[in-house]
mmCIF file of C-alpha atoms and ligand atoms in Angstrom:
data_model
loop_
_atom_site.group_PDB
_atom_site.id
_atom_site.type_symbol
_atom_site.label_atom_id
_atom_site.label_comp_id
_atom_site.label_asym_id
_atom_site.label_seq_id
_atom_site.Cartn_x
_atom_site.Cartn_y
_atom_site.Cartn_z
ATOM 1 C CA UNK A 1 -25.310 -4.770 -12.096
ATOM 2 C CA UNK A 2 -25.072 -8.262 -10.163
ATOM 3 C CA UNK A 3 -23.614 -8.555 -7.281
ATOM 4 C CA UNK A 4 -19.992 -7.577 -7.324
ATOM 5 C CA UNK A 5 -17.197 -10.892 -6.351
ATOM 6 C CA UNK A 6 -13.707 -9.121 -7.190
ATOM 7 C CA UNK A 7 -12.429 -5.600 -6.256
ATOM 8 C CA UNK A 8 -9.573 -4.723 -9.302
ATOM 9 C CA UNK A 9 -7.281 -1.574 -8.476
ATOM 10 C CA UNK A 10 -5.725 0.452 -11.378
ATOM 11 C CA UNK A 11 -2.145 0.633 -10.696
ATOM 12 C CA UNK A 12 -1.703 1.245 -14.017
ATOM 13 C CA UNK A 13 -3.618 0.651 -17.707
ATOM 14 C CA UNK A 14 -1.135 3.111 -20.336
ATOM 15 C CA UNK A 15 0.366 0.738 -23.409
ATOM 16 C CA UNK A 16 3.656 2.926 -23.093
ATOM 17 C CA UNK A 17 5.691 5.288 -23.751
ATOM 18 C CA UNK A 18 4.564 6.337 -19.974
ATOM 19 C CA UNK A 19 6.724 4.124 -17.655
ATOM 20 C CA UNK A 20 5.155 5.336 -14.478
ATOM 21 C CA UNK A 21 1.497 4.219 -15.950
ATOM 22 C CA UNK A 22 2.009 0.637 -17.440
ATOM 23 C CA UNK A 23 -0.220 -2.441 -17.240
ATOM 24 C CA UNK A 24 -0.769 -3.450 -13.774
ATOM 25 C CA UNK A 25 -3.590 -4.413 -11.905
ATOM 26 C CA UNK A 26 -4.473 -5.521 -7.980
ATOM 27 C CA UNK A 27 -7.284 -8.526 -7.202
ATOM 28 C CA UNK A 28 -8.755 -9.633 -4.150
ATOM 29 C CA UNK A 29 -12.219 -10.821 -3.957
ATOM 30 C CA UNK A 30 -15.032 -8.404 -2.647
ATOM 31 C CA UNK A 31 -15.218 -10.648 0.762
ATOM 32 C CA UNK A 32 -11.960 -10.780 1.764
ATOM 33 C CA UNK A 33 -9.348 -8.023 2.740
ATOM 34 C CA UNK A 34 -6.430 -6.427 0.928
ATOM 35 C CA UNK A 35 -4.189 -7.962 4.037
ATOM 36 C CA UNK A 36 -5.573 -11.493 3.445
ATOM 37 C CA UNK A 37 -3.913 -11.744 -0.021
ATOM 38 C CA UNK A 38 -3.436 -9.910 -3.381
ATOM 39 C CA UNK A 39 -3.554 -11.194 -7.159
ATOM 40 C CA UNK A 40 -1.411 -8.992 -9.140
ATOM 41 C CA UNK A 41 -2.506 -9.085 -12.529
ATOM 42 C CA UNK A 42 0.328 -7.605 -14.798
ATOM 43 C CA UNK A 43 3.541 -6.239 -13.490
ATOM 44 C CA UNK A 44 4.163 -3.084 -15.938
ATOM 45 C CA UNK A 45 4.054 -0.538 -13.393
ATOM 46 C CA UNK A 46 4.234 -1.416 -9.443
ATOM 47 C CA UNK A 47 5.285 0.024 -6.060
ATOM 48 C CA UNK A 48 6.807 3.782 -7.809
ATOM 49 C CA UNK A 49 3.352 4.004 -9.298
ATOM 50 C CA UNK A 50 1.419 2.981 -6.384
ATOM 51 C CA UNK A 51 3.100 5.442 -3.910
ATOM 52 C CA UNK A 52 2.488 8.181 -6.486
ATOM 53 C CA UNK A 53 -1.617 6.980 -6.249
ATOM 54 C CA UNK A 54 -1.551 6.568 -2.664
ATOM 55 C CA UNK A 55 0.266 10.019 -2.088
ATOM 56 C CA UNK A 56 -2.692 11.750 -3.674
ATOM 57 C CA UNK A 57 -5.043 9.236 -2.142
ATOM 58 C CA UNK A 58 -4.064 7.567 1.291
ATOM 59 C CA UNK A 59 -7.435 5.968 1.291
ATOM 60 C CA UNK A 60 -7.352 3.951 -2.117
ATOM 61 C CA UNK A 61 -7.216 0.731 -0.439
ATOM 62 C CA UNK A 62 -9.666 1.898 2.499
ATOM 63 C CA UNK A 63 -12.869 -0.375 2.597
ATOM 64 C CA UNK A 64 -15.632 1.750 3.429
ATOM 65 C CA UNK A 65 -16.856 -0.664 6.861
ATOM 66 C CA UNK A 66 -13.335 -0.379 8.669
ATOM 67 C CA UNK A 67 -12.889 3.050 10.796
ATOM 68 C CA UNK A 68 -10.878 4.312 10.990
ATOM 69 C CA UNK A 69 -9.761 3.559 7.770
ATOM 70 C CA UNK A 70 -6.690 1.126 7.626
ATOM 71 C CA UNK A 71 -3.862 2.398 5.579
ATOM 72 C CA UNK A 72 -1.194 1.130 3.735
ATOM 73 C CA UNK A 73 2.202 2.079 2.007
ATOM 74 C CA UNK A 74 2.837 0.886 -0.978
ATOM 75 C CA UNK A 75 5.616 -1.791 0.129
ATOM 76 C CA UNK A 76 2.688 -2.958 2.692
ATOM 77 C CA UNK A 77 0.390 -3.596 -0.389
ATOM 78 C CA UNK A 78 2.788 -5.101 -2.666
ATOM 79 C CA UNK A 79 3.565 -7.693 0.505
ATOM 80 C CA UNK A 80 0.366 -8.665 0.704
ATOM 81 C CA UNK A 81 0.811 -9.805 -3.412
ATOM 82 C CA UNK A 82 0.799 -13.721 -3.115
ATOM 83 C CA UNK A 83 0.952 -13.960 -6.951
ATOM 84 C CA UNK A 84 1.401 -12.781 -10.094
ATOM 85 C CA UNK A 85 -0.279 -13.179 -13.571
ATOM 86 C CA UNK A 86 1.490 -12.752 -16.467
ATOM 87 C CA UNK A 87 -0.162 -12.723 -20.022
ATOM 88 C CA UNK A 88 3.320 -12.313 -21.936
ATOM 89 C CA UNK A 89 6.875 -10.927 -20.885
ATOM 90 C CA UNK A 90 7.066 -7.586 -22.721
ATOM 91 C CA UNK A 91 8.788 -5.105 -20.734
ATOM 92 C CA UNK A 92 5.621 -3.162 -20.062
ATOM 93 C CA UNK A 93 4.131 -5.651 -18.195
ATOM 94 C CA UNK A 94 6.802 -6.792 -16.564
ATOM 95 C CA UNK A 95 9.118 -4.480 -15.335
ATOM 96 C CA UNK A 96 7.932 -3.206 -11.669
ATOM 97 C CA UNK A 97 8.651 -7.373 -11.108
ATOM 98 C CA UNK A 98 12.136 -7.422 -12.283
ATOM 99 C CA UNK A 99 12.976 -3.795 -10.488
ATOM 100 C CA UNK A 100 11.504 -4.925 -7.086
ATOM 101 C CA UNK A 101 12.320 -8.748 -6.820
ATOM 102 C CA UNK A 102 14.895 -7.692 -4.406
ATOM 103 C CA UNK A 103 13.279 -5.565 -2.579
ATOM 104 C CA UNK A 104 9.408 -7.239 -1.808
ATOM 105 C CA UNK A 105 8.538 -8.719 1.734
ATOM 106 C CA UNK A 106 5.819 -11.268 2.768
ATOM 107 C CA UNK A 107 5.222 -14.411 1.376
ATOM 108 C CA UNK A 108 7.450 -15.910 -1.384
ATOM 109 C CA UNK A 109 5.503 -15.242 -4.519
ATOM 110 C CA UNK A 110 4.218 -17.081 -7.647
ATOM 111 C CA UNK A 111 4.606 -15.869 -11.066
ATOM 112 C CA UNK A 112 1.804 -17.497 -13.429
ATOM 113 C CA UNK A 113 2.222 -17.837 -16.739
ATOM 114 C CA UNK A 114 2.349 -19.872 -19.738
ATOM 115 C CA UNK A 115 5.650 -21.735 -20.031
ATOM 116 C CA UNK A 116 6.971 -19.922 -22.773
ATOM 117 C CA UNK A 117 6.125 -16.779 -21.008
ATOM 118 C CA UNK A 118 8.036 -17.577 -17.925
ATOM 119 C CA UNK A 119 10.996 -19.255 -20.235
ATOM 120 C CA UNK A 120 11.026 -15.337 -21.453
ATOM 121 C CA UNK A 121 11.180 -13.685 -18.157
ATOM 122 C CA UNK A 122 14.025 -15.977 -17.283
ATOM 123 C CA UNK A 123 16.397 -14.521 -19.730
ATOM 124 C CA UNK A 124 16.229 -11.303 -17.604
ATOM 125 C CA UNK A 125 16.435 -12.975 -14.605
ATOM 126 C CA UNK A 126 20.061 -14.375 -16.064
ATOM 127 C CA UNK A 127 22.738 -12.798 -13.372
ATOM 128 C CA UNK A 128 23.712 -9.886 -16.240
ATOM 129 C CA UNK A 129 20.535 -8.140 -17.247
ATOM 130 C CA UNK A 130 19.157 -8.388 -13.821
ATOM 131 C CA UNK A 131 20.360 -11.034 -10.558
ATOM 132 C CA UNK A 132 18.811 -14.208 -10.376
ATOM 133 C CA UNK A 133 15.622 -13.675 -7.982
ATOM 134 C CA UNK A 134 13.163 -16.548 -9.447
ATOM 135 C CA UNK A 135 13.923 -19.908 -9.440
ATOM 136 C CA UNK A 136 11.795 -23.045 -10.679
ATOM 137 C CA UNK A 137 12.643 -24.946 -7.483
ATOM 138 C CA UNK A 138 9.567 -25.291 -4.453
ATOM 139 C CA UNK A 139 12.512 -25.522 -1.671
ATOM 140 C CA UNK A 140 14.386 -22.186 -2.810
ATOM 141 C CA UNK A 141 14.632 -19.465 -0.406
ATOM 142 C CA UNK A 142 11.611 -17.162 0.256
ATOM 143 C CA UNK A 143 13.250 -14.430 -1.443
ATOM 144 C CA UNK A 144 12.868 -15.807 -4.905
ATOM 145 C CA UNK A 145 9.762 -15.901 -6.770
ATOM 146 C CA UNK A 146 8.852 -19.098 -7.835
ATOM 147 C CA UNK A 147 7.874 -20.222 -11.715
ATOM 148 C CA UNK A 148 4.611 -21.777 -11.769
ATOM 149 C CA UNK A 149 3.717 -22.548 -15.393
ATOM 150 C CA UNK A 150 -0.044 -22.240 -16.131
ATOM 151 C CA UNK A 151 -1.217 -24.895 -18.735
ATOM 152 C CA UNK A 152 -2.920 -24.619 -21.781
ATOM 153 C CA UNK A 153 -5.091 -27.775 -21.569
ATOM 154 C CA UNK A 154 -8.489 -26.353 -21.656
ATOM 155 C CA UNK A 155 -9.234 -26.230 -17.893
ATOM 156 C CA UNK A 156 -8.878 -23.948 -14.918
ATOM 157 C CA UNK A 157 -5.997 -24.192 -12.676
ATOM 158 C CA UNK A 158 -6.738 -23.377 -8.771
ATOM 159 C CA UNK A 159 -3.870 -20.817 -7.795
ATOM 160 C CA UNK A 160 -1.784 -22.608 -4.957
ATOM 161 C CA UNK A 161 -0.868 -19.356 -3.328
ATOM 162 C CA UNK A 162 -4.339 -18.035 -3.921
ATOM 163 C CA UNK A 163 -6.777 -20.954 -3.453
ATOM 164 C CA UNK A 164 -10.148 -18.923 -4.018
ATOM 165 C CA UNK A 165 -9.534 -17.475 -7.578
ATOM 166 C CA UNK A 166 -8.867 -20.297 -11.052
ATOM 167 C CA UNK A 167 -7.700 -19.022 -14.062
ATOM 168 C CA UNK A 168 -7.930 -20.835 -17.645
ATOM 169 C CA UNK A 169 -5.439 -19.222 -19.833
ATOM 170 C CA UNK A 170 -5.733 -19.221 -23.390
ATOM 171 C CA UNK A 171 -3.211 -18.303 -26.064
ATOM 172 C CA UNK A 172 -3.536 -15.386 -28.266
ATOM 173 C CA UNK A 173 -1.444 -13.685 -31.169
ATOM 174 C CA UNK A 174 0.314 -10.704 -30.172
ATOM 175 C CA UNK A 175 2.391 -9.823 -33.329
ATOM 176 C CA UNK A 176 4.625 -11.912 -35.834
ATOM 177 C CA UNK A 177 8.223 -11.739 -36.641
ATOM 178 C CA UNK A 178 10.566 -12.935 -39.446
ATOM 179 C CA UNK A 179 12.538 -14.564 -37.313
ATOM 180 C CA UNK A 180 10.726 -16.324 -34.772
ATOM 181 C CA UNK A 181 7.402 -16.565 -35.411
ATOM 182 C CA UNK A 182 4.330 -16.120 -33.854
ATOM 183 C CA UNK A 183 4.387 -14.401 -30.496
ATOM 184 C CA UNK A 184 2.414 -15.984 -28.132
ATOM 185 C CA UNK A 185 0.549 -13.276 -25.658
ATOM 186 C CA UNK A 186 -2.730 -14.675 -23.162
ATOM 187 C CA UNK A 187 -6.206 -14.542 -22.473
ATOM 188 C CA UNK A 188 -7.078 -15.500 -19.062
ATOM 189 C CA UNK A 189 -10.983 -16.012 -17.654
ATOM 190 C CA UNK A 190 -10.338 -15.496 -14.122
ATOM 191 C CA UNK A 191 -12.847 -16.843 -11.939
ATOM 192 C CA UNK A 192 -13.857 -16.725 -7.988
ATOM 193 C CA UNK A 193 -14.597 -20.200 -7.205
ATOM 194 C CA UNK A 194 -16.977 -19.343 -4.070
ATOM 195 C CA UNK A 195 -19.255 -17.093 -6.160
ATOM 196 C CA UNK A 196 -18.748 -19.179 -9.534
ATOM 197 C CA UNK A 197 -18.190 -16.112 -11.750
ATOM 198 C CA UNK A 198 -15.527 -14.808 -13.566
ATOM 199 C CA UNK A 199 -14.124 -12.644 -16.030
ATOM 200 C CA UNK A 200 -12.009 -11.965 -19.030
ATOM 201 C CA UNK A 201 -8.638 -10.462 -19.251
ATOM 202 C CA UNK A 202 -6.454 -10.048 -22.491
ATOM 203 C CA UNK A 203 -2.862 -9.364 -22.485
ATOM 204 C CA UNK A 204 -1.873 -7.745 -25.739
ATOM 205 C CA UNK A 205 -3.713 -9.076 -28.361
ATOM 206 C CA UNK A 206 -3.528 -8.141 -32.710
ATOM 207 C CA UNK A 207 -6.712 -8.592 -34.545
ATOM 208 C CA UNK A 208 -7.428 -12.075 -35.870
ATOM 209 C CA UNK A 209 -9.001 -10.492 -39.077
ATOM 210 C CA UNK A 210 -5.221 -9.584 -40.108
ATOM 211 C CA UNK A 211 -3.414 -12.700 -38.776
ATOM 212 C CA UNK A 212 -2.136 -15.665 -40.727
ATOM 213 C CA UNK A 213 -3.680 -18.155 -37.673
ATOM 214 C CA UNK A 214 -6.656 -16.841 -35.893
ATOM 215 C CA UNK A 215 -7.044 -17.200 -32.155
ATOM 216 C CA UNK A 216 -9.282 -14.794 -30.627
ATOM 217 C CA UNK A 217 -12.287 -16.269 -32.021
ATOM 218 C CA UNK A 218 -11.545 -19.579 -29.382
ATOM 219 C CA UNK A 219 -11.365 -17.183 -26.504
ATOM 220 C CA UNK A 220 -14.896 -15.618 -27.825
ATOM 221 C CA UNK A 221 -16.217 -19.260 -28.456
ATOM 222 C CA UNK A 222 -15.555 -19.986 -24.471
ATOM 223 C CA UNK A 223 -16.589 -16.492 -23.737
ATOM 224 C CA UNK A 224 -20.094 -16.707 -25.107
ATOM 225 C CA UNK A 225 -21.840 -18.873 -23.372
ATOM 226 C CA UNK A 226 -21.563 -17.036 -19.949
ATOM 227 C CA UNK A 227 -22.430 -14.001 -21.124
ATOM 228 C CA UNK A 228 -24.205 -12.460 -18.886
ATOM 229 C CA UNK A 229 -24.431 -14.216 -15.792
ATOM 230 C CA UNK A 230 -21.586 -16.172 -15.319
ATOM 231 C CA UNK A 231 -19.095 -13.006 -17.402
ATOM 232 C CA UNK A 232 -20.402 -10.003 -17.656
ATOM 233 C CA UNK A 233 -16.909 -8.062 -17.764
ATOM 234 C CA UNK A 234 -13.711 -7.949 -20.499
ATOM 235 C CA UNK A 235 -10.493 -6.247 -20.322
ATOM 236 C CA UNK A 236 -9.437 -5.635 -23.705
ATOM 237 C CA UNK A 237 -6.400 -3.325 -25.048
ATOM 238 C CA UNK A 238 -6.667 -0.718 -27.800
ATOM 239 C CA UNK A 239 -3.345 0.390 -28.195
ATOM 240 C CA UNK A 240 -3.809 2.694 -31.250
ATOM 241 C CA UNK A 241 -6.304 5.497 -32.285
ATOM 242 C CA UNK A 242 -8.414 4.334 -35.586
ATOM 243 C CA UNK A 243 -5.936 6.735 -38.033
ATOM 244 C CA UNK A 244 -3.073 4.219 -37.256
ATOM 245 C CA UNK A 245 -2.432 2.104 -40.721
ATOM 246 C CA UNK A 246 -3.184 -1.844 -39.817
ATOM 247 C CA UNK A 247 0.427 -2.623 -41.131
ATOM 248 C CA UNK A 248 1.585 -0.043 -38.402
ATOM 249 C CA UNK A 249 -0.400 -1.843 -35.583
ATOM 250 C CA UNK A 250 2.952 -4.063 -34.137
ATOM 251 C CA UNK A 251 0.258 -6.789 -32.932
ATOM 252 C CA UNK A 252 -2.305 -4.561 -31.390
ATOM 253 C CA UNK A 253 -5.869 -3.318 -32.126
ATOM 254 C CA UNK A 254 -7.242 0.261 -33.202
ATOM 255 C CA UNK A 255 -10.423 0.745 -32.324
ATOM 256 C CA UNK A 256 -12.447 -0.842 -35.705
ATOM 257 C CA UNK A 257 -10.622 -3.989 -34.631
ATOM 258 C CA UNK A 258 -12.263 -3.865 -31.362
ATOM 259 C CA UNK A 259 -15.509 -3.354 -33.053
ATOM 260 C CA UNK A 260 -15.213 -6.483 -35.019
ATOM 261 C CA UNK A 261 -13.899 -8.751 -32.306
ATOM 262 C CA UNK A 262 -16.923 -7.517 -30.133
ATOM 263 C CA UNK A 263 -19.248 -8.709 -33.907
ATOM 264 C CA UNK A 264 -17.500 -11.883 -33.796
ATOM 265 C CA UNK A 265 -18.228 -11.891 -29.858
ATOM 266 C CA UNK A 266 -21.793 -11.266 -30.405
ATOM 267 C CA UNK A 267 -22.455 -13.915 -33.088
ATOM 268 C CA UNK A 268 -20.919 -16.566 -30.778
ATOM 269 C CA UNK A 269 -23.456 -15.534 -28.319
ATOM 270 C CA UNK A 270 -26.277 -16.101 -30.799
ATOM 271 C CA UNK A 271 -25.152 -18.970 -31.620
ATOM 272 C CA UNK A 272 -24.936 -20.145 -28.457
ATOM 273 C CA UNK A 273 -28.587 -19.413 -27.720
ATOM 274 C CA UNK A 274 -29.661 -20.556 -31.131
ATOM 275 C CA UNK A 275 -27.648 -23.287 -32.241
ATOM 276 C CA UNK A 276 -29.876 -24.404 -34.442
ATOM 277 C CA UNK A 277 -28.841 -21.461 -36.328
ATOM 278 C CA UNK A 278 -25.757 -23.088 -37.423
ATOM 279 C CA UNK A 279 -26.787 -25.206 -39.908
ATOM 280 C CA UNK A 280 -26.877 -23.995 -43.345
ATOM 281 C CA UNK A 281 -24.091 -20.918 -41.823
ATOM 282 C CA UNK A 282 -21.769 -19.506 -44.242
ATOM 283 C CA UNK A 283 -18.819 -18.558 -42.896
ATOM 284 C CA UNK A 284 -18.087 -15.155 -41.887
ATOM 285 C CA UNK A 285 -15.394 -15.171 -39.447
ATOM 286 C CA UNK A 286 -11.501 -15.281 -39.984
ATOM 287 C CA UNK A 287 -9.071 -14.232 -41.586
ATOM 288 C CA UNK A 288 -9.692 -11.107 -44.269
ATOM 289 C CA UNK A 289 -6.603 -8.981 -44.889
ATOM 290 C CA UNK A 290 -3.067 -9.475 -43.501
ATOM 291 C CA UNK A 291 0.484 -7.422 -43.509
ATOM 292 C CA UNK A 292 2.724 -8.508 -46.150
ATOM 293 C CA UNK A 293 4.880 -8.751 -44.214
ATOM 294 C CA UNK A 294 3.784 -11.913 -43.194
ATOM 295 C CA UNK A 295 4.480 -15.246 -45.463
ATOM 296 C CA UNK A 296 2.848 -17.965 -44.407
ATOM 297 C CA UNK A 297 -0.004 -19.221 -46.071
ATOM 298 C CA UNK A 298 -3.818 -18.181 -44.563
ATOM 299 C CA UNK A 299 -5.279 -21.068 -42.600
ATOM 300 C CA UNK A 300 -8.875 -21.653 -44.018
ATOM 301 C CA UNK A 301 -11.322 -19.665 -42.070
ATOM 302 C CA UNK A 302 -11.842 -21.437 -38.481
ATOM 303 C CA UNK A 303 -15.257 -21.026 -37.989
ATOM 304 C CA UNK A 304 -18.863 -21.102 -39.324
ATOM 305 C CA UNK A 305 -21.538 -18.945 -38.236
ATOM 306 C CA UNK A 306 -24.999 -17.993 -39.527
ATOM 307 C CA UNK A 307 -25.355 -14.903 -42.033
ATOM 308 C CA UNK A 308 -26.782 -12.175 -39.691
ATOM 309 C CA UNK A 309 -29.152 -9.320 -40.017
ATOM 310 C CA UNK A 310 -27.857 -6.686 -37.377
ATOM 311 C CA UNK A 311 -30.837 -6.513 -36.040
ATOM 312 C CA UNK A 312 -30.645 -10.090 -34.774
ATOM 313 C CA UNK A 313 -27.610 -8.992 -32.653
ATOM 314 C CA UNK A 314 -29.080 -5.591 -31.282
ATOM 315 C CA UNK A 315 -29.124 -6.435 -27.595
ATOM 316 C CA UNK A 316 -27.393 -9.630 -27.693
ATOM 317 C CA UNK A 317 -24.832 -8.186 -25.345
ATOM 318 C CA UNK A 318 -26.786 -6.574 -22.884
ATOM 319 C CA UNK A 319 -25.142 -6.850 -19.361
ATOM 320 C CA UNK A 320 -21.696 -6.758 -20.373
ATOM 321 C CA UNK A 321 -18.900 -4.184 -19.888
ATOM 322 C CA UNK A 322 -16.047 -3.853 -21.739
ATOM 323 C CA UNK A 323 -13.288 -1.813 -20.193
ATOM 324 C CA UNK A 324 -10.748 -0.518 -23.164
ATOM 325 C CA UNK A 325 -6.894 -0.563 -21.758
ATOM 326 C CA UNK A 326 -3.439 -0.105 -23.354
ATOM 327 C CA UNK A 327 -3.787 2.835 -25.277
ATOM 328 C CA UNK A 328 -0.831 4.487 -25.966
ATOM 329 C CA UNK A 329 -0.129 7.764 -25.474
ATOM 330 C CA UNK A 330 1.604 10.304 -26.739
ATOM 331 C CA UNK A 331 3.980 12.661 -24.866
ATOM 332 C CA UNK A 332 4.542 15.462 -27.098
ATOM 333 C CA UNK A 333 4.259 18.162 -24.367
ATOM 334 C CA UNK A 334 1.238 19.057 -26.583
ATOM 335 C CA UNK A 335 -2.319 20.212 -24.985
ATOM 336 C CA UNK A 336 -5.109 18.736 -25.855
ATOM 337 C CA UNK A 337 -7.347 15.782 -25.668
ATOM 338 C CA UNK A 338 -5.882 12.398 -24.056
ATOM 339 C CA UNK A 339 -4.908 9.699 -26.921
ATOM 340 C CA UNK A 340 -7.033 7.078 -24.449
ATOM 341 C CA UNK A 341 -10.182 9.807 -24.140
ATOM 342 C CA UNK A 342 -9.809 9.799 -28.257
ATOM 343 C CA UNK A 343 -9.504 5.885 -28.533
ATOM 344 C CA UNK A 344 -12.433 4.752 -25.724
ATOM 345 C CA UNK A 345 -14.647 7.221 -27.685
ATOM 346 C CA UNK A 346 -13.783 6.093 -30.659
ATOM 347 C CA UNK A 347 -14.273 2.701 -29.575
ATOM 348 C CA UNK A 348 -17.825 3.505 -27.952
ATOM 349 C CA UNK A 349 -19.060 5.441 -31.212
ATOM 350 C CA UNK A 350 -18.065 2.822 -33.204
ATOM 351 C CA UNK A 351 -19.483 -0.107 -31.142
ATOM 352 C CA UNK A 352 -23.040 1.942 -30.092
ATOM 353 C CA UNK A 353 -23.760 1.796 -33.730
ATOM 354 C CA UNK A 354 -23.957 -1.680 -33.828
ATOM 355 C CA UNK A 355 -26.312 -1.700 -30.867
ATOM 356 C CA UNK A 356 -25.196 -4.684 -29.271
ATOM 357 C CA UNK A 357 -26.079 -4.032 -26.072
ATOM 358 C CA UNK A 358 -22.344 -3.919 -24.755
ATOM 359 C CA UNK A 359 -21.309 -0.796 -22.195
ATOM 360 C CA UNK A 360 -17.817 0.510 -22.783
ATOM 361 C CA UNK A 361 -15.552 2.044 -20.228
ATOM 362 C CA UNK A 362 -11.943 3.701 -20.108
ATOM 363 C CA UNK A 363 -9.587 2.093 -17.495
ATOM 364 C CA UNK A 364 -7.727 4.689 -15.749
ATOM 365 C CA UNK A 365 -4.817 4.873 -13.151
ATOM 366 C CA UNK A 366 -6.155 4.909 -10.167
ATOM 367 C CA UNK A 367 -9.437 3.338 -10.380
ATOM 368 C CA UNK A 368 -10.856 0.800 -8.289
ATOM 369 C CA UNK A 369 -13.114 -1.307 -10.354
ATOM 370 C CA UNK A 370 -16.023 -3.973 -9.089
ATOM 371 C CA UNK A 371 -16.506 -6.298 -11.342
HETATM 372 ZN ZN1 ZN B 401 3.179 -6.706 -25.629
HETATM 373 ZN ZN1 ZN B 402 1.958 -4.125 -23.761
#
């Protein structure tokens, strides 16, 4: 593995019903401290499930070259959170926000997000579901978070609050309903500008082989050129176990999805590293089956990309890790087997067989992660 640039801290990775173990995750470059500022990346679960972590380990946030080690509570970490990043405002990864926005000290803190996103999250913050805490206004008191819309315009926007991380965010579907639409979740490559690397985080995302207007493939178009050296990491859900039915998926991926966005994936890479390959392509990307649900018309298939022999992608992904979050679980007070243990492996046998090169990983509560 190259060098690590960011430490990431599990606070939680579950896609529901779990509310103590919902999407939320803790940034802070490798070089820096936890005290000197904190990227939270998701807001699903937050300070409850942090002191839960830190009861059973008071050294989670302990860096191996400070003794003795320096510890925190969890209202210590959660002050040193400058920002937040928000892929969409579904309860699940928003809700620790909402609950605490009352009750967090330090600095006065940033939410990120698309506009939409943060148009969302101010119905809650309306004075009935929950009291007004966020405001859109720079001069508001410290005490309210502050909207900062993040721009999709193709480029990477240094975080005020958090000067030595840019993020580009990129739309993605996440679902469709009758009456509004399209919902709009995010991709976001989140880089360290002093080490120039970066990489890839999805909010929830639905397969673009079922939707009416692919998007994923212009995430994997940006993606593919980095991959290695510049990326070499994704964070991408898999909410359901392969037995779900793809008209029961409610916007997210089972693990054959995965499989096939991580094809599409590795076909952008070689054609990024052939591109002479493209001419005479036929076009095997897009759209291929879709819910009936759904009405509109099929957009014609977005991209064109060589006919393949798998062997010519065996290896094409070497270097990368893909770390497989949002799987939901079930509670039934049975025993037995995880549902995320069943998904990742699912996920890895399926993706192993195309021998791509790629190295999947769970994401579990708790972990700290190097990327
Ligand atoms: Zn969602
Ligand atoms: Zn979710």
């Amino acid at each position: 593995m190259s060098n690590p640039f960011l430490d990431l801290l599990v606070v939680g990775s579950g896609g529901g019903p779990d509310e103590t173990n919902l999407s939320a995750y803790l940034i802070k470059p490798c070089n820096a401290s936890w005290e000197a500022g904190i990227l939270a990346l998701e807001a699903g679960s937050g300070q409850g499930a942090l002191n839960q972590l830190l009861l059973r380990n008071p050294d989670l946030f302990s860096t191996s070259n400070t003794t003795p080690p320096v510890r925190h509570s969890a209202s210590e970490i959660y002050s040193f959170v400058r920002a937040f990043l928000l892929s969409h405002a579904h309860l699940d990864h928003l809700q620790s926000l909402v609950i605490s926005a009352g009750s967090l000290s330090g600095p006065r803190k940033r939410l990120y997000a698309l506009k939409g996103v943060l148009e969302d999250a101010e119905t809650v913050f309306g004075n009935r579901l929950w009291p007004n805490l966020a405001s859109w206004d720079e001069t508001d008191e410290d005490y309210k978070y502050l909207y900062a819309p993040l721009y999709n315009n193709g480029k990477y926007q240094e975080l005020e609050s958090f000067p030595q991380v840019s993020v580009k965010v990129v739309p993605v579907n996440h679902g469709y309903y009758e009456t509004s639409g399209q919902y709009d979740s995010s991709a976001f490559f989140i880089r360290d500008n002093n080490a120039g690397k970066e990489f890839l985080f999805f909010g929830d995302v639905e397969p673009d082989s079922l939707s009416a207007s692919p998007r994923t493939i212009d995430v994997w178009r940006l993606a593919a050129p980095k991959i290695p050296d510049q990326l070499n990491a994704i964070f991408i859900e898999c909410s359901w176990p392969s037995s779900r039915e793809d008209d029961m998926l409610h916007g997210h991926l089972k693990p054959e999805h995965l499989r096939d966005e991580l094809l599409v994936l590795a076909k952008q890479v070689y054609v990024s590293r052939n591109p002479s390959a493209v001419a005479g392509t036929s076009r095997t990307s897009g759209p291929r089956t879709r819910p009936n649900r759904k009405k509109q018309k099929l957009n014609p298939e977005p991209t064109a990309t060589p006919t393949l022999e798998p062997e010519a992608l065996h290896g094409i992904l070497d270097g990368l890790r893909v770390y497989v979050m949002h799987c939901k679980e079930q509670l039934d007070g049975r025993p037995g087997q995880p549902m995320k243990d069943l998904i990742v492996g699912q996920v890895r046998a399926l993706v192993d067989a195309e021998k791509l090169g790629v190295e999947v990983f769970s994401v579990d509560q708790g972990m700290h992660i190097k990327i």
